[in-house]
Short mmCIF file of C-alpha atoms in Angstrom, two decimals:
data_model
loop_
_atom_site.label_atom_id
_atom_site.label_comp_id
_atom_site.label_asym_id
_atom_site.label_seq_id
_atom_site.Cartn_x
_atom_site.Cartn_y
_atom_site.Cartn_z
CA ASP M 597 89.85 114.41 123.57
CA ALA M 598 86.90 112.95 121.67
CA GLY M 599 87.74 114.80 118.47
CA VAL M 600 85.31 116.75 116.32
CA ILE M 601 81.80 115.43 116.79
CA GLN M 602 79.16 115.72 114.10
CA SER M 603 75.51 114.77 114.11
CA PRO M 604 73.60 113.24 112.55
CA ARG M 605 75.87 110.80 110.73
CA HIS M 606 73.17 110.09 108.18
CA GLU M 607 70.16 112.13 107.19
CA VAL M 608 67.58 111.27 104.58
CA THR M 609 64.97 113.89 103.89
CA GLU M 610 62.57 115.01 101.24
CA MET M 611 63.00 117.98 98.99
CA GLY M 612 61.76 121.16 100.62
CA GLN M 613 62.44 120.07 104.17
CA GLU M 614 64.77 121.90 106.54
CA VAL M 615 68.02 120.18 107.43
CA THR M 616 70.22 121.06 110.40
CA LEU M 617 73.70 119.61 110.77
CA ARG M 618 75.57 119.99 114.04
CA CYS M 619 79.20 120.16 115.03
CA LYS M 620 81.13 120.21 118.28
CA PRO M 621 84.76 121.24 117.67
CA ILE M 622 87.75 120.16 119.69
CA SER M 623 87.95 122.13 122.90
CA GLY M 624 90.36 125.05 122.65
CA HIS M 625 90.40 125.22 118.90
CA ASP M 626 89.77 128.72 117.58
CA TYR M 627 88.85 127.98 113.97
CA LEU M 628 85.90 125.99 112.65
CA PHE M 629 85.28 125.03 109.04
CA TRP M 630 82.35 123.53 107.14
CA TYR M 631 83.18 121.54 103.99
CA ARG M 632 81.04 119.68 101.50
CA GLN M 633 82.31 116.63 99.62
CA THR M 634 80.81 115.24 96.43
CA MET M 635 82.16 113.04 93.68
CA MET M 636 81.68 115.77 91.09
CA ARG M 637 83.14 118.74 92.94
CA GLY M 638 85.43 117.15 95.51
CA LEU M 639 85.98 119.05 98.76
CA GLU M 640 84.46 122.52 98.87
CA LEU M 641 84.92 125.01 101.69
CA LEU M 642 81.54 126.48 102.57
CA ILE M 643 82.35 128.78 105.47
CA TYR M 644 84.81 129.21 108.29
CA PHE M 645 84.73 130.88 111.69
CA ASN M 646 87.40 132.34 113.93
CA ASN M 647 86.51 132.69 117.61
CA ASN M 648 82.84 132.13 116.71
CA VAL M 649 82.82 134.92 114.11
CA PRO M 650 82.21 134.05 110.43
CA ILE M 651 85.27 135.07 108.44
CA ASP M 652 84.58 133.86 104.93
CA ASP M 653 81.26 132.54 103.67
CA SER M 654 82.00 132.94 99.98
CA GLY M 655 81.66 129.20 99.48
CA MET M 656 78.08 129.01 100.70
CA PRO M 657 76.16 127.98 97.59
CA GLU M 658 73.12 130.20 97.98
CA ASP M 659 70.79 131.78 100.48
CA ARG M 660 69.28 128.43 101.33
CA PHE M 661 72.42 127.70 103.30
CA SER M 662 73.22 129.33 106.62
CA ALA M 663 75.72 128.61 109.37
CA LYS M 664 76.00 129.79 112.94
CA MET M 665 78.41 129.41 115.79
CA PRO M 666 76.67 130.65 118.94
CA ASN M 667 79.56 129.62 121.19
CA ALA M 668 83.00 128.05 121.06
CA SER M 669 81.69 124.51 121.41
CA PHE M 670 78.85 124.37 118.90
CA SER M 671 78.08 125.17 115.29
CA THR M 672 75.20 124.44 112.95
CA LEU M 673 74.81 124.33 109.19
CA LYS M 674 71.22 124.73 108.05
CA ILE M 675 69.71 124.13 104.63
CA GLN M 676 66.21 125.47 104.10
CA PRO M 677 64.62 124.38 101.83
CA SER M 678 66.70 121.39 100.85
CA GLU M 679 67.05 120.21 97.26
CA PRO M 680 68.31 116.92 95.76
CA ARG M 681 71.48 118.64 94.54
CA ASP M 682 72.39 119.30 98.19
CA SER M 683 73.01 115.58 98.64
CA ALA M 684 76.61 115.25 99.81
CA VAL M 685 78.78 114.50 102.79
CA TYR M 686 79.20 117.56 104.98
CA PHE M 687 82.31 117.78 107.13
CA CYS M 688 83.07 119.98 110.05
CA ALA M 689 86.71 120.58 110.95
CA SER M 690 88.43 122.56 113.67
CA SER M 691 91.94 123.90 114.07
CA LEU M 692 94.27 125.76 116.33
CA ALA M 693 95.67 128.61 114.28
CA GLN M 694 99.32 128.51 115.38
CA GLY M 695 100.11 131.37 113.05
CA PHE M 696 98.16 129.80 110.19
CA THR M 697 100.23 126.61 110.33
CA GLY M 698 97.77 124.45 112.21
CA GLU M 699 96.31 121.39 110.59
CA LEU M 700 92.61 120.59 110.34
CA PHE M 701 90.90 117.98 112.49
CA PHE M 702 87.85 116.59 110.71
CA GLY M 703 84.72 115.03 112.07
CA GLU M 704 83.33 111.82 110.62
CA GLY M 705 80.91 113.72 108.42
CA SER M 706 77.15 113.93 107.96
CA ARG M 707 75.88 112.12 104.87
CA LEU M 708 72.84 113.97 103.55
CA THR M 709 70.45 112.47 101.02
CA VAL M 710 67.66 114.68 99.73
CA LEU M 711 64.98 112.76 97.83
CA ALA V 1160 95.38 132.32 92.46
CA GLN V 1161 96.17 129.31 94.57
CA SER V 1162 95.76 125.83 93.15
CA VAL V 1163 96.75 122.26 93.83
CA ALA V 1164 97.04 119.51 91.26
CA GLN V 1165 97.05 115.79 91.91
CA PRO V 1166 97.65 114.46 88.42
CA GLU V 1167 96.73 110.83 89.12
CA ASP V 1168 93.21 109.80 90.00
CA GLN V 1169 94.46 106.39 91.10
CA VAL V 1170 97.79 104.82 91.95
CA ASN V 1171 98.23 101.06 92.16
CA VAL V 1172 101.21 99.54 93.91
CA ALA V 1173 102.11 96.07 95.12
CA GLU V 1174 102.44 95.50 98.84
CA GLY V 1175 106.02 95.95 99.96
CA ASN V 1176 106.91 98.24 97.07
CA PRO V 1177 107.61 101.95 97.49
CA LEU V 1178 104.76 104.31 96.72
CA THR V 1179 104.57 107.88 95.51
CA VAL V 1180 101.50 110.09 95.31
CA LYS V 1181 102.15 113.26 93.38
CA CYS V 1182 101.17 116.82 94.20
CA THR V 1183 102.07 120.12 92.58
CA TYR V 1184 100.93 123.52 93.71
CA SER V 1185 100.69 127.12 92.64
CA VAL V 1186 100.65 130.01 95.07
CA SER V 1187 101.72 133.60 94.78
CA GLY V 1188 103.86 133.46 97.88
CA ASN V 1189 105.45 130.77 100.00
CA PRO V 1190 103.28 127.77 100.80
CA TYR V 1191 102.26 125.76 103.77
CA LEU V 1192 101.68 122.24 102.44
CA PHE V 1193 99.70 119.38 103.92
CA TRP V 1194 98.74 115.78 103.23
CA TYR V 1195 95.55 114.17 104.50
CA VAL V 1196 94.20 110.64 104.17
CA GLN V 1197 90.56 109.57 104.01
CA TYR V 1198 89.42 106.02 104.66
CA PRO V 1199 85.97 104.91 103.46
CA ASN V 1200 83.09 106.61 105.26
CA ARG V 1201 85.49 108.56 107.48
CA GLY V 1202 86.67 112.12 107.79
CA LEU V 1203 90.05 113.29 106.56
CA GLN V 1204 93.00 112.61 108.84
CA PHE V 1205 96.15 114.72 108.95
CA LEU V 1206 99.33 112.92 107.83
CA LEU V 1207 102.05 115.56 107.67
CA LYS V 1208 102.83 119.16 106.86
CA TYR V 1209 105.63 121.34 105.56
CA ILE V 1210 105.95 124.73 107.19
CA THR V 1211 109.61 125.63 106.95
CA GLY V 1212 113.04 124.11 107.35
CA ASP V 1213 114.04 120.64 106.21
CA ASN V 1214 112.53 119.82 102.83
CA LEU V 1215 111.91 116.20 103.85
CA VAL V 1216 109.01 115.92 106.23
CA LYS V 1217 108.15 112.77 108.13
CA GLY V 1218 104.62 112.02 109.24
CA SER V 1219 102.25 109.40 110.54
CA TYR V 1220 102.22 105.69 109.54
CA GLY V 1221 105.68 105.85 107.95
CA PHE V 1222 104.76 108.43 105.33
CA GLU V 1223 107.07 111.23 104.28
CA ALA V 1224 106.95 114.02 101.74
CA GLU V 1225 109.55 116.13 100.03
CA PHE V 1226 109.08 119.81 99.41
CA ASN V 1227 110.69 120.89 96.12
CA LYS V 1228 110.45 124.63 95.65
CA SER V 1229 111.89 124.72 92.14
CA GLN V 1230 109.42 122.13 90.89
CA THR V 1231 106.60 123.40 93.14
CA SER V 1232 105.93 119.86 94.23
CA PHE V 1233 105.18 118.06 97.48
CA HIS V 1234 105.03 114.36 96.66
CA LEU V 1235 103.97 111.86 99.30
CA LYS V 1236 106.12 108.77 99.68
CA LYS V 1237 106.44 105.59 101.66
CA PRO V 1238 109.30 103.08 101.33
CA SER V 1239 107.15 99.96 101.70
CA ALA V 1240 103.40 99.99 101.05
CA LEU V 1241 100.87 98.10 103.15
CA VAL V 1242 97.44 96.90 102.06
CA SER V 1243 96.05 99.00 104.90
CA ASP V 1244 97.45 102.14 103.20
CA SER V 1245 94.72 101.82 100.56
CA ALA V 1246 92.70 105.02 100.87
CA LEU V 1247 92.05 108.43 99.30
CA TYR V 1248 94.87 110.94 99.71
CA PHE V 1249 94.51 114.70 99.54
CA CYS V 1250 97.18 117.34 99.14
CA ALA V 1251 96.38 120.83 100.41
CA VAL V 1252 98.10 124.21 100.29
CA ARG V 1253 97.77 127.45 102.10
CA ASP V 1254 99.50 130.62 100.93
CA ARG V 1255 101.34 131.95 103.99
CA GLY V 1256 101.17 135.45 102.58
CA SER V 1257 97.43 135.43 102.01
CA GLY V 1258 96.50 136.34 105.55
CA THR V 1259 93.64 133.90 105.40
CA TYR V 1260 93.12 130.47 106.83
CA LYS V 1261 91.74 128.95 103.64
CA TYR V 1262 93.12 125.65 102.49
CA ILE V 1263 93.02 124.70 98.84
CA PHE V 1264 92.57 120.94 98.47
CA GLY V 1265 93.51 118.81 95.50
CA THR V 1266 90.99 116.47 93.92
CA GLY V 1267 92.42 113.44 95.69
CA THR V 1268 94.33 110.35 94.58
CA ARG V 1269 93.01 106.89 95.31
CA LEU V 1270 95.81 104.59 96.41
CA LYS V 1271 95.28 100.88 95.97
CA VAL V 1272 97.87 98.55 97.48
CA LEU V 1273 97.61 95.07 96.08
CA ALA V 1274 98.47 92.02 98.18
#
Protein backbone atom coordinates (compact mmCIF):
# COMPACT_ATOMS: atom_id res chain seq x y z
CA ASP A 1 0.00 0.00 0.00
CA ALA A 2 1.25 3.50 -0.80
CA GLY A 3 0.31 4.87 2.60
CA VAL A 4 -1.57 8.09 3.27
CA ILE A 5 -1.05 10.51 0.41
CA GLN A 6 -1.26 14.25 0.88
CA SER A 7 -1.04 17.07 -1.62
CA PRO A 8 0.40 19.55 -2.06
CA ARG A 9 3.55 18.99 -0.02
CA HIS A 10 4.26 22.70 0.03
CA GLU A 11 1.95 25.63 -0.50
CA VAL A 12 2.85 29.30 -0.38
CA THR A 13 -0.01 31.71 -0.72
CA GLU A 14 -0.97 35.24 0.10
CA MET A 15 -3.26 36.31 2.87
CA GLY A 16 -6.89 36.20 1.81
CA GLN A 17 -6.47 33.42 -0.71
CA GLU A 18 -8.29 30.10 -0.53
CA VAL A 19 -6.22 27.04 0.30
CA THR A 20 -7.28 23.45 -0.31
CA LEU A 21 -5.31 20.54 1.12
CA ARG A 22 -6.02 17.02 -0.06
CA CYS A 23 -5.71 13.59 1.47
CA LYS A 24 -6.08 10.03 0.26
CA PRO A 25 -6.26 7.61 3.20
CA ILE A 26 -5.09 4.03 3.23
CA SER A 27 -7.62 1.81 1.52
CA GLY A 28 -9.92 0.08 4.00
CA HIS A 29 -9.28 2.44 6.86
CA ASP A 30 -12.48 3.73 8.44
CA TYR A 31 -11.17 6.75 10.35
CA LEU A 32 -9.54 9.88 8.97
CA PHE A 33 -7.96 12.67 10.99
CA TRP A 34 -6.68 16.15 10.18
CA TYR A 35 -3.95 17.54 12.47
CA ARG A 36 -2.04 20.80 12.48
CA GLN A 37 1.53 21.05 13.78
CA THR A 38 3.25 24.25 14.84
CA MET A 39 6.20 24.98 17.08
CA MET A 40 4.04 26.97 19.48
CA ARG A 41 1.07 24.64 19.84
CA GLY A 42 2.48 21.25 18.88
CA LEU A 43 0.08 18.74 17.34
CA GLU A 44 -3.56 19.81 17.32
CA LEU A 45 -6.46 17.63 16.21
CA LEU A 46 -8.69 19.66 13.92
CA ILE A 47 -11.36 17.16 12.91
CA TYR A 48 -11.91 13.46 12.44
CA PHE A 49 -14.25 11.34 10.35
CA ASN A 50 -15.62 7.84 10.72
CA ASN A 51 -16.90 6.18 7.56
CA ASN A 52 -16.86 9.59 5.83
CA VAL A 53 -18.99 11.23 8.54
CA PRO A 54 -17.49 14.05 10.64
CA ILE A 55 -17.48 12.96 14.27
CA ASP A 56 -15.70 15.74 16.11
CA ASP A 57 -14.79 19.11 14.64
CA SER A 58 -14.25 20.89 17.94
CA GLY A 59 -10.62 21.51 17.05
CA MET A 60 -11.37 23.49 13.91
CA PRO A 61 -10.08 26.96 14.76
CA GLU A 62 -12.87 29.03 13.24
CA ASP A 63 -15.35 29.23 10.42
CA ARG A 64 -12.60 29.88 7.92
CA PHE A 65 -11.73 26.21 8.17
CA SER A 66 -13.85 23.47 6.66
CA ALA A 67 -13.27 19.79 5.93
CA LYS A 68 -15.10 17.29 3.79
CA MET A 69 -14.89 13.62 3.04
CA PRO A 70 -17.07 12.94 0.00
CA ASN A 71 -16.02 9.29 -0.20
CA ALA A 72 -13.84 6.74 1.55
CA SER A 73 -10.76 7.56 -0.51
CA PHE A 74 -10.64 11.35 -0.42
CA SER A 75 -10.78 14.23 2.02
CA THR A 76 -10.13 17.95 1.79
CA LEU A 77 -9.29 20.65 4.30
CA LYS A 78 -10.11 24.14 3.08
CA ILE A 79 -9.10 27.48 4.52
CA GLN A 80 -10.92 30.51 3.17
CA PRO A 81 -9.70 33.18 3.57
CA SER A 82 -6.23 32.24 4.71
CA GLU A 83 -4.27 34.28 7.25
CA PRO A 84 -0.57 34.30 8.20
CA ARG A 85 -1.36 32.60 11.52
CA ASP A 86 -2.60 29.57 9.56
CA SER A 87 0.99 28.85 8.55
CA ALA A 88 1.74 25.33 9.79
CA VAL A 89 2.23 21.76 8.68
CA TYR A 90 -1.09 20.01 8.18
CA PHE A 91 -1.17 16.25 8.55
CA CYS A 92 -3.76 13.78 7.47
CA ALA A 93 -3.84 10.39 9.19
CA SER A 94 -5.99 7.32 8.78
CA SER A 95 -6.70 4.34 11.00
CA LEU A 96 -8.53 1.09 11.27
CA ALA A 97 -10.56 1.28 14.45
CA GLN A 98 -10.01 -2.22 15.83
CA GLY A 99 -12.12 -1.38 18.85
CA PHE A 100 -10.37 1.96 19.33
CA THR A 101 -6.95 0.31 19.59
CA GLY A 102 -5.74 1.03 16.08
CA GLU A 103 -2.73 3.22 15.53
CA LEU A 104 -2.61 6.23 13.24
CA PHE A 105 -0.89 6.21 9.86
CA PHE A 106 0.25 9.71 8.93
CA GLY A 107 0.87 11.27 5.57
CA GLU A 108 4.00 13.30 4.89
CA GLY A 109 2.18 16.55 5.58
CA SER A 110 1.38 19.73 3.70
CA ARG A 111 3.53 22.70 4.70
CA LEU A 112 1.46 25.87 4.35
CA THR A 113 2.99 29.33 4.35
CA VAL A 114 0.62 32.28 4.23
CA LEU A 115 2.36 35.57 3.46
CA ALA B 1 -9.55 15.38 31.49
CA GLN B 2 -6.96 13.45 29.55
CA SER B 3 -3.40 14.71 29.37
CA VAL B 4 0.06 13.55 28.46
CA ALA B 5 3.30 14.99 29.76
CA GLN B 6 6.73 14.61 28.23
CA PRO B 7 8.87 16.39 30.81
CA GLU B 8 12.02 16.68 28.70
CA ASP B 9 12.16 18.84 25.61
CA GLN B 10 15.43 17.21 24.60
CA VAL B 11 17.39 14.12 25.55
CA ASN B 12 21.03 13.69 24.60
CA VAL B 13 22.68 10.29 24.69
CA ALA B 14 25.92 8.86 23.36
CA GLU B 15 25.74 6.24 20.64
CA GLY B 16 25.74 2.76 22.12
CA ASN B 17 24.33 3.90 25.45
CA PRO B 18 20.82 3.06 26.62
CA LEU B 19 18.17 5.71 26.12
CA THR B 20 14.97 6.60 27.91
CA VAL B 21 12.32 9.06 26.81
CA LYS B 22 9.81 9.77 29.54
CA CYS B 23 6.03 9.97 29.34
CA THR B 24 3.39 10.27 32.02
CA TYR B 25 -0.33 10.39 31.45
CA SER B 26 -3.60 11.23 33.12
CA VAL B 27 -6.89 9.68 32.11
CA SER B 28 -10.08 9.00 34.00
CA GLY B 29 -10.19 5.37 32.96
CA ASN B 30 -7.77 2.83 31.60
CA PRO B 31 -5.47 4.02 28.83
CA TYR B 32 -4.37 2.93 25.44
CA LEU B 33 -0.82 4.26 25.08
CA PHE B 34 1.24 4.88 21.96
CA TRP B 35 4.66 6.09 20.87
CA TYR B 36 5.34 7.76 17.54
CA VAL B 37 8.54 9.04 15.96
CA GLN B 38 8.92 11.96 13.56
CA TYR B 39 11.97 12.46 11.38
CA PRO B 40 12.64 15.90 9.85
CA ASN B 41 10.08 16.95 7.24
CA ARG B 42 8.20 13.66 7.61
CA GLY B 43 4.93 12.52 9.11
CA LEU B 44 4.72 10.69 12.41
CA GLN B 45 5.43 6.97 12.33
CA PHE B 46 3.98 4.45 14.76
CA LEU B 47 6.54 2.74 17.01
CA LEU B 48 4.55 0.72 19.53
CA LYS B 49 1.42 0.59 21.63
CA TYR B 50 0.13 -0.76 24.92
CA ILE B 51 -3.40 -2.08 24.86
CA THR B 52 -3.53 -4.76 27.52
CA GLY B 53 -1.52 -7.64 28.89
CA ASP B 54 2.24 -7.65 29.36
CA ASN B 55 3.46 -4.32 30.71
CA LEU B 56 6.61 -4.46 28.55
CA VAL B 57 5.82 -3.74 24.94
CA LYS B 58 8.28 -4.25 22.12
CA GLY B 59 8.10 -2.23 18.94
CA SER B 60 9.89 -1.20 15.79
CA TYR B 61 13.65 -0.51 15.46
CA GLY B 62 14.49 -2.17 18.79
CA PHE B 63 12.40 0.19 20.91
CA GLU B 64 10.37 -0.95 23.88
CA ALA B 65 8.21 0.73 26.48
CA GLU B 66 7.03 -0.20 29.92
CA PHE B 67 3.55 0.52 31.14
CA ASN B 68 3.52 1.36 34.86
CA LYS B 69 -0.02 1.81 36.13
CA SER B 70 0.91 2.94 39.63
CA GLN B 71 3.19 5.66 38.32
CA THR B 72 0.97 6.39 35.29
CA SER B 73 4.01 6.24 33.08
CA PHE B 74 4.90 4.77 29.70
CA HIS B 75 8.60 5.44 29.17
CA LEU B 76 10.24 4.61 25.86
CA LYS B 77 13.53 2.74 26.02
CA LYS B 78 16.22 1.26 23.84
CA PRO B 79 19.23 -0.70 25.12
CA SER B 80 21.73 0.75 22.65
CA ALA B 81 21.14 4.05 20.86
CA LEU B 82 22.04 4.68 17.23
CA VAL B 83 22.77 8.03 15.61
CA SER B 84 19.89 7.27 13.25
CA ASP B 85 17.50 7.25 16.25
CA SER B 86 17.86 11.03 16.45
CA ALA B 87 14.35 12.36 15.90
CA LEU B 88 11.28 13.82 17.63
CA TYR B 89 9.33 11.36 19.76
CA PHE B 90 5.68 11.71 20.73
CA CYS B 91 3.75 9.88 23.40
CA ALA B 92 -0.02 9.66 22.95
CA VAL B 93 -2.92 8.38 25.05
CA ARG B 94 -6.48 7.44 24.42
CA ASP B 95 -8.94 6.82 27.24
CA ARG B 96 -10.51 3.44 26.47
CA GLY B 97 -13.61 4.44 28.40
CA SER B 98 -14.17 7.68 26.55
CA GLY B 99 -15.97 6.13 23.61
CA THR B 100 -14.13 8.46 21.28
CA TYR B 101 -11.25 7.98 18.94
CA LYS B 102 -9.37 11.10 20.03
CA TYR B 103 -5.71 10.79 20.80
CA ILE B 104 -4.03 13.21 23.16
CA PHE B 105 -0.44 13.82 22.10
CA GLY B 106 2.41 15.02 24.27
CA THR B 107 4.52 17.99 23.25
CA GLY B 108 7.32 15.79 21.95
CA THR B 109 10.87 15.06 23.06
CA ARG B 110 13.78 15.64 20.74
CA LEU B 111 16.29 12.81 20.98
CA LYS B 112 19.84 13.54 19.93
CA VAL B 113 22.24 10.60 19.73
CA LEU B 114 25.83 11.73 19.62
CA ALA B 115 28.47 9.76 17.72
